[in-house]
Coordinates of C-alpha atoms and ligand atoms in Angstrom, one line a residue:
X1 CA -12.0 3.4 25.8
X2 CA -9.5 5.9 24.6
X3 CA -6.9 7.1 26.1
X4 CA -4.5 9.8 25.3
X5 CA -0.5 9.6 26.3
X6 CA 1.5 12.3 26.2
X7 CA 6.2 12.1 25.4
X8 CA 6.9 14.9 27.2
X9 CA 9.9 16.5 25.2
X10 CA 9.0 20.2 26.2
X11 CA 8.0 22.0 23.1
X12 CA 8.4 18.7 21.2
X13 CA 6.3 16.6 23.1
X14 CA 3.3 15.1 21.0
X15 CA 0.3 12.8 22.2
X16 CA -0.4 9.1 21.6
X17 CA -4.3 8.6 20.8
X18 CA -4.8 4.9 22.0
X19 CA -8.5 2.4 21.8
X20 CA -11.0 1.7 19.6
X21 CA -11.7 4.4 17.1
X22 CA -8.7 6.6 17.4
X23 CA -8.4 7.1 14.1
X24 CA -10.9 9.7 14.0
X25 CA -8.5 12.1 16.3
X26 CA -6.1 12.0 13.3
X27 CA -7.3 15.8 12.1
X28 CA -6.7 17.1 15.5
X29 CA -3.1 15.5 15.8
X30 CA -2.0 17.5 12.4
X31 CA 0.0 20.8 12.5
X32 CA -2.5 23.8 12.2
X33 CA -0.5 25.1 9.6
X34 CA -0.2 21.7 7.2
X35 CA -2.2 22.2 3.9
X36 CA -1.9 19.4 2.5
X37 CA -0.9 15.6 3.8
X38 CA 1.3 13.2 2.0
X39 CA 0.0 9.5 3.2
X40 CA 3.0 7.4 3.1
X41 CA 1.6 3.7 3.3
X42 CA 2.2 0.0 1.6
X43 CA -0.8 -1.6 -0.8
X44 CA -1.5 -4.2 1.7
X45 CA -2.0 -2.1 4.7
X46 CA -6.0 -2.5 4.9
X47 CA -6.4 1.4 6.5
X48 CA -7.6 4.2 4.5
X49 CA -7.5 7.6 6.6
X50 CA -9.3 11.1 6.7
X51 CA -7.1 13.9 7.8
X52 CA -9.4 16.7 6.7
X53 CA -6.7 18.6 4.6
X54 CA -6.1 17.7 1.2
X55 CA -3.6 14.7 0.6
X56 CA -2.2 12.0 -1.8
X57 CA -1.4 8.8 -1.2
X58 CA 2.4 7.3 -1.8
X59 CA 2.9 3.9 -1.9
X60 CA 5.7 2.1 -0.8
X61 CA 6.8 -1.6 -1.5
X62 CA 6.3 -4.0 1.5
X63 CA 9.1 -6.0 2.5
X64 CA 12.4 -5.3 4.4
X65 CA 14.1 -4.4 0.9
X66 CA 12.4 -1.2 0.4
X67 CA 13.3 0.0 3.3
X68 CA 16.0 2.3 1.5
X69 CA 17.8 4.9 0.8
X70 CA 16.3 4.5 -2.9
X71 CA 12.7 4.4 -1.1
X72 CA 13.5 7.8 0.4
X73 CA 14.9 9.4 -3.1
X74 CA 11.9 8.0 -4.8
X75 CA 9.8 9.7 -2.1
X76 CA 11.2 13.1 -1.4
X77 CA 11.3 13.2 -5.7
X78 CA 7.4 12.1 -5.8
X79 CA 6.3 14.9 -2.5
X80 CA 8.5 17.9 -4.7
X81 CA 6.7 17.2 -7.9
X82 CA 3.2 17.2 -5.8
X83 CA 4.2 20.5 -4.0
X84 CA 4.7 19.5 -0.3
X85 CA 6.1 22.2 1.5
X86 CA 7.8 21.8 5.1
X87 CA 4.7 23.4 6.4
X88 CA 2.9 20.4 5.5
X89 CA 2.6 16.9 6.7
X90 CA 3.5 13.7 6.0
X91 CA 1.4 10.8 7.7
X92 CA 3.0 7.3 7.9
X93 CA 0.2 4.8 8.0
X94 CA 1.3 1.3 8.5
X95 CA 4.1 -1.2 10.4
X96 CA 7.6 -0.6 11.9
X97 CA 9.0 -0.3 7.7
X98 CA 6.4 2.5 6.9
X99 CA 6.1 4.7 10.3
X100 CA 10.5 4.4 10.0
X101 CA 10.6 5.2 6.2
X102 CA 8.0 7.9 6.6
X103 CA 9.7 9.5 9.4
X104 CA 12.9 9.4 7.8
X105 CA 11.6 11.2 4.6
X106 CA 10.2 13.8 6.5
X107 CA 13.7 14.3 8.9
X108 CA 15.1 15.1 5.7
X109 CA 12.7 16.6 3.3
X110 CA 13.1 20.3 3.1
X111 CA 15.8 19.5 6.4
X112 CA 12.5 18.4 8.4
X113 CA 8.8 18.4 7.9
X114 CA 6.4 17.2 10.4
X115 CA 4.9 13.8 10.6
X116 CA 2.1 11.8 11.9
X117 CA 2.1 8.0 12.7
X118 CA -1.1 5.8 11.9
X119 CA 0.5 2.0 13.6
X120 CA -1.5 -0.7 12.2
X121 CA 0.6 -3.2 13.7
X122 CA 0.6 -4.1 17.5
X123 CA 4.2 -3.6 17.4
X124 CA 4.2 -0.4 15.8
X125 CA 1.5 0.9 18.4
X126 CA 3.8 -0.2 21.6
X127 CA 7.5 0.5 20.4
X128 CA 7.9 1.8 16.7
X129 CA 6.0 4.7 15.9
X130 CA 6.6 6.0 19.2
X131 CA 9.7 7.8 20.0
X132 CA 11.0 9.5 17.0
X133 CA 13.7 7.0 15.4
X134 CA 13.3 6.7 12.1
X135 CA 15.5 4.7 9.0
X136 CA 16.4 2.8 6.7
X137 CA 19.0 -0.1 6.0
X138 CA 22.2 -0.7 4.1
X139 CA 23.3 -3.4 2.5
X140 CA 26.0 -3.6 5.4
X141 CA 23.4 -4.0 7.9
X142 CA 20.0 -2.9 9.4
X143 CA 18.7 0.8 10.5
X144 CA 22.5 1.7 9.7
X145 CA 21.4 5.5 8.2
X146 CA 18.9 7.3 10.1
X147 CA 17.5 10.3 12.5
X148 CA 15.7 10.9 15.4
X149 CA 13.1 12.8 14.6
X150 CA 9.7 13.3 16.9
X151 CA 6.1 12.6 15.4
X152 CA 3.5 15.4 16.3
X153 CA 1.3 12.9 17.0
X154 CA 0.7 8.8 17.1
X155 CA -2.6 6.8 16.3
X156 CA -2.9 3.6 18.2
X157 CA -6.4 2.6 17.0
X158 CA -7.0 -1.1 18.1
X159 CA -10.1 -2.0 16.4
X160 CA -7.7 -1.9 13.7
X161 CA -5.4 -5.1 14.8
X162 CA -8.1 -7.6 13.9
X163 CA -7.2 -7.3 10.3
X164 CA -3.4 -8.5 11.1
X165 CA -2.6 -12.3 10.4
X166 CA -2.5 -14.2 13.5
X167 CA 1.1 -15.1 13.4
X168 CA 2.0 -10.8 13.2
X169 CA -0.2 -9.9 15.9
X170 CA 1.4 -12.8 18.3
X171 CA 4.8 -11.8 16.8
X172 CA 3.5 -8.3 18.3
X173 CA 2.9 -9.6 22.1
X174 CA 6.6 -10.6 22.2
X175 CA 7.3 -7.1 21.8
X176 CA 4.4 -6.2 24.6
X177 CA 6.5 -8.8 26.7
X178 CA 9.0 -7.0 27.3
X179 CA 6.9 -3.9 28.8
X180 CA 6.0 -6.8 31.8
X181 CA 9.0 -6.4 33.2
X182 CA 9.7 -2.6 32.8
X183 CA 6.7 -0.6 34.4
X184 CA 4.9 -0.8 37.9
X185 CA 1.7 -1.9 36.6
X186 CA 0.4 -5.9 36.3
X187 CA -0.3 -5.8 32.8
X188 CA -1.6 -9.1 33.0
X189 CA -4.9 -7.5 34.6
X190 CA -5.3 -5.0 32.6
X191 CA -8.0 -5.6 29.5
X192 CA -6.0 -5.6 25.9
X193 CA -6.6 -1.8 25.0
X194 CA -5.1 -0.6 28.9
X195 CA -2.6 -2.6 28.5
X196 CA -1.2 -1.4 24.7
X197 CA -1.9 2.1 26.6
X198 CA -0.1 1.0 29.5
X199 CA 3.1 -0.4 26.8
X200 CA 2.9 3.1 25.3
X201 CA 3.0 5.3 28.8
X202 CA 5.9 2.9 29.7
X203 CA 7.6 3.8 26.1
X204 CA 6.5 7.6 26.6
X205 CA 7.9 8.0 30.1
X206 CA 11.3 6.2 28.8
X207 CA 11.6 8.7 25.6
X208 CA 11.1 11.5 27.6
X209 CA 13.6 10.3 30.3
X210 CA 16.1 9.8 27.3
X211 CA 15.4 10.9 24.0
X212 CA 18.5 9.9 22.1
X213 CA 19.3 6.5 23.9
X214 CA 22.3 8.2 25.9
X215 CA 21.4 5.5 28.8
X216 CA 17.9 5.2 30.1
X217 CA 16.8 4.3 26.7
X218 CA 19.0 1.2 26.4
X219 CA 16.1 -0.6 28.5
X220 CA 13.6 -0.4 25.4
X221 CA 16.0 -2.9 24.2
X222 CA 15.3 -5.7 26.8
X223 CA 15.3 -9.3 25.1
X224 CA 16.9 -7.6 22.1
X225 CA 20.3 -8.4 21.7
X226 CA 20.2 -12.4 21.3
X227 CA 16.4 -11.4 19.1
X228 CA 19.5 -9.2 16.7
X229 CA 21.9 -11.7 16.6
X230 CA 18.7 -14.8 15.9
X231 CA 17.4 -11.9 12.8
X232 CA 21.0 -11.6 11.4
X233 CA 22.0 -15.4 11.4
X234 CA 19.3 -15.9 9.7
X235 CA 17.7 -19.1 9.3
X236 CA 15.7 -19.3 11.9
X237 CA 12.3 -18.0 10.0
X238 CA 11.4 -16.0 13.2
X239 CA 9.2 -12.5 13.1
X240 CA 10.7 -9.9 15.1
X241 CA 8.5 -10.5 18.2
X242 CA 9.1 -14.1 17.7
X243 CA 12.9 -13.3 18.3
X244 CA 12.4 -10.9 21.2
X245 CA 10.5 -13.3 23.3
X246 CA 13.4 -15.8 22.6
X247 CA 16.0 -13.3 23.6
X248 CA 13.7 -12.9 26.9
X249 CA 14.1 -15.6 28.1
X250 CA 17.7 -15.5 27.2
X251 CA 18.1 -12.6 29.4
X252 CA 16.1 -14.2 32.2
X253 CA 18.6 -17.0 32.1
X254 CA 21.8 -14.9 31.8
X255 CA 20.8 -12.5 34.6
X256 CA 20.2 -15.8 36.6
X257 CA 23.4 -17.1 35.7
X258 CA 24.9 -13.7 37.7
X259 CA 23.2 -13.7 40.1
X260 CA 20.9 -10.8 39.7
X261 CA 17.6 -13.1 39.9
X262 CA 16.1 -16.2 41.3
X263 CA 14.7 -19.0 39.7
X264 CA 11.1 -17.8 40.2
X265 CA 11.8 -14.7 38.3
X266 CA 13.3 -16.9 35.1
X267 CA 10.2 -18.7 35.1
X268 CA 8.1 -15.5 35.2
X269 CA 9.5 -14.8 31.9
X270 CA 8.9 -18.2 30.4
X271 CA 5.4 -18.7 31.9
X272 CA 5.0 -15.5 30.4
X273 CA 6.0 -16.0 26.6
X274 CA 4.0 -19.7 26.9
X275 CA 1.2 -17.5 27.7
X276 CA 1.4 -15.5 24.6
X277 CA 1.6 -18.5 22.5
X278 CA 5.6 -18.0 21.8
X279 CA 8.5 -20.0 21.8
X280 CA 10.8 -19.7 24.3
X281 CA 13.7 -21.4 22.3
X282 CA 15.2 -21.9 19.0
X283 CA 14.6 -25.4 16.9
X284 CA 17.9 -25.6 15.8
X285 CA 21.2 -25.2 17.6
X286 CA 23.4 -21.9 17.5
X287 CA 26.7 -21.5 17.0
X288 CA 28.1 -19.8 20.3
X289 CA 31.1 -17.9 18.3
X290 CA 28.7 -16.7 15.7
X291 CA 26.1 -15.0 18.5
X292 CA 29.2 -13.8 20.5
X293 CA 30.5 -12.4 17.5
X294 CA 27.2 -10.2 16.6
X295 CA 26.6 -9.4 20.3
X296 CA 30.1 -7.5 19.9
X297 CA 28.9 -6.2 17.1
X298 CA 25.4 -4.4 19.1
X299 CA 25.5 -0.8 19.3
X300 CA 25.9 -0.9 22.9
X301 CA 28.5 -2.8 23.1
X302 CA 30.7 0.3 23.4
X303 CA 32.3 -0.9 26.5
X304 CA 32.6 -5.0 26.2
X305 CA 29.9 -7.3 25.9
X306 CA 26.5 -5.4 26.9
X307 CA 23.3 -6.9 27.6
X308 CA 20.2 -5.4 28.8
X309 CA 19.2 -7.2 32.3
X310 CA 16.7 -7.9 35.3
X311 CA 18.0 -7.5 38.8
X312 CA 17.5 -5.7 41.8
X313 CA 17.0 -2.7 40.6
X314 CA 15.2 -3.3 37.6
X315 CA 16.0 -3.9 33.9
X316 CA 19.1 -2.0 32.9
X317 CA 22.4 -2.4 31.1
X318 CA 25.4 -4.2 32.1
X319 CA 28.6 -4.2 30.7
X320 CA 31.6 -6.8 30.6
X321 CA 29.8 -10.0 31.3
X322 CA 31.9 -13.2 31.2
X323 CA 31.0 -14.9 27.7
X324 CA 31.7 -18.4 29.5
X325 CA 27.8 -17.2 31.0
X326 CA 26.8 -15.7 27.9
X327 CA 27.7 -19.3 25.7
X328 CA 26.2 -21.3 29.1
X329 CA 23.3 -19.3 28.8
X330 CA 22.5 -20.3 25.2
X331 CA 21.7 -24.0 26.1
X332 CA 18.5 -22.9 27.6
X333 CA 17.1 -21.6 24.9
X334 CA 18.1 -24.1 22.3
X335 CA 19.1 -27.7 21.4
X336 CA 22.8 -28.5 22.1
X337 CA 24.9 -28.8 19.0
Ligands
LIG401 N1 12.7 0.3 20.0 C1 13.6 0.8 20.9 C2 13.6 2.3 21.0 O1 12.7 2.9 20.5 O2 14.4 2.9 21.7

């Protein structure tokens, strides 16, 4: 089944093509005006596209480390000496590093040409490509230098996730976890294409609520804090996923901790990462200073120590939370030092 999701940003708004075979509405997601396409992509990514104007491919390296400032330079230098004009497209085709490098390209080449996402990862079709933020890293830290900058359009095509190695596409439902707990619907029920629409509808309906993350948006972010602080440590070997279902559960625990749920509620969220084959805690032990340390250093922790939490009302953010609850917290979700 396909099914078609619209961000509804007024004259910016652009549709999500989701199912089986969605590929093939690539041509009608381009500009009417674009010429030509300029196929931003990594050699590994096992998708070739047809977007019925003339196009070039332009291969980026895989891995975190091209996701650059050189990456961009080398791009915007290779679409000039082809010809592409801001009237054209560029089409991202690919993960989280490709749809954000591609997107970031295009914010900037000729001050903004259009783009198109192709997500060929599951977490790419639920969070990534939708949404408009695009970037790339600095040796100082992660997504550091970037844009907002809307897609016309978004291909979801899910025929295409049985080429992804199993541990990527599990890494991917940690990601669709967090959806469980933001939208009305029982995603649970739903059979795997409705429910990556029903991630992207959740995503949509956020985005166009708050496009540039000024509060409403913060709740994308759900499980994400303690998944940041697990990436940056390092030494944990976890996927990105991997750490948000972690930092889940860490939630769950904290928001228990204050009150804000019960104890059927925290094991909701566990039952529900178990169920997606992921691990709900760390091997190793953490050092409490070290995760307090890179929570205060979150971007929205503009106000003291922010995390994004269940509760009576819903996921949302909250500010100044004791870090006795925060360090308590951490023993749930791994081995006491
Ligand atoms: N991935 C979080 C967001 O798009 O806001």
């Amino acid at each position: 089944m396909i099914t078609t999701v619209c961000v509804p940003l007024a004259e910016r708004g652009y549709d999500v093509v989701v199912g089986e075979g969605a590929i093939d509405a690539l041509p009608t997601l381009l500009p009417r005006a674009a010429r030509r396409a300029a196929i931003v992509t990594q050699p590994g990514i096992p998708v070739t596209v047809e977007p019925g104007v003339a196009h070039e491919v332009f291969a980026i390296g895989d891995g975190e480390e091209h996701k650059s400032l050189a990456t961009i330079e080398s791009l915007c230098r290779r679409f000039a000496r082809w010809g592409l004009t801001r009237a054209d497209v560029v089409i991202g085709v690919g993960g989280g590093i490709v749809t954000d490098v591609a997107g970031f390209a295009a914010a900037t080449y000729h001050r903004g040409t259009p783009v198109v996402h192709v997500a060929t990862t599951l977490l790419g079709q639920i969070d990534a490509a939708i949404g408009g933020k695009t970037g790339v890293n600095l040796p100082e830290g992660k997504n550091l230098v970037g844009a907002f900058w809307q897609p016309h359009g978004v291909v979801c095509d899910t025929a295409v996730l049985a080429t992804l190695a199993p541990r990527d596409y599990a890494a991917g439902l940690g990601e669709m976890a967090k959806y469980h707990f933001l939208g009305r619907d029982d995603l649970e029920a739903l059979p795997f294409d409705e429910r990556v629409a029903a991630c992207v509808r959740i995503k949509a309906e956020v985005v166009g609520a708050d496009e540039r993350e000024g509060g409403r948006r913060a709740v994308l972010n759900y499980g994400h804090t303690l998944a940041h602080a697990l990436e940056t440590t390092g030494g944990f070997d976890l996927l990105h996923g991997e750490a948000v279902a972690i930092g889940l559960v860490y939630a769950a625990e904290v928001a228990h901790r204050l009150g804000r749920i019960d104890e059927s509620r925290v094991a909701e969220h566990r039952d529900l990462i178990a169920g997606y084959d992921l691990a709900t805690r760390v091997a190793a032990p953490l050092d409490p200073h070290r995760i307090l340390e890179l929570f205060g250093r979150d971007k929205k922790a503009t106000t003291g120590l922010t995390l994004v939490l269940d509760g009576p009302d819903g996921v949302e953010p909250v500010t100044g939370i004791d870090p006795d609850v925060l360090v308590d917290a951490l023993t749930a979700v791994s081995p006491i030092s």
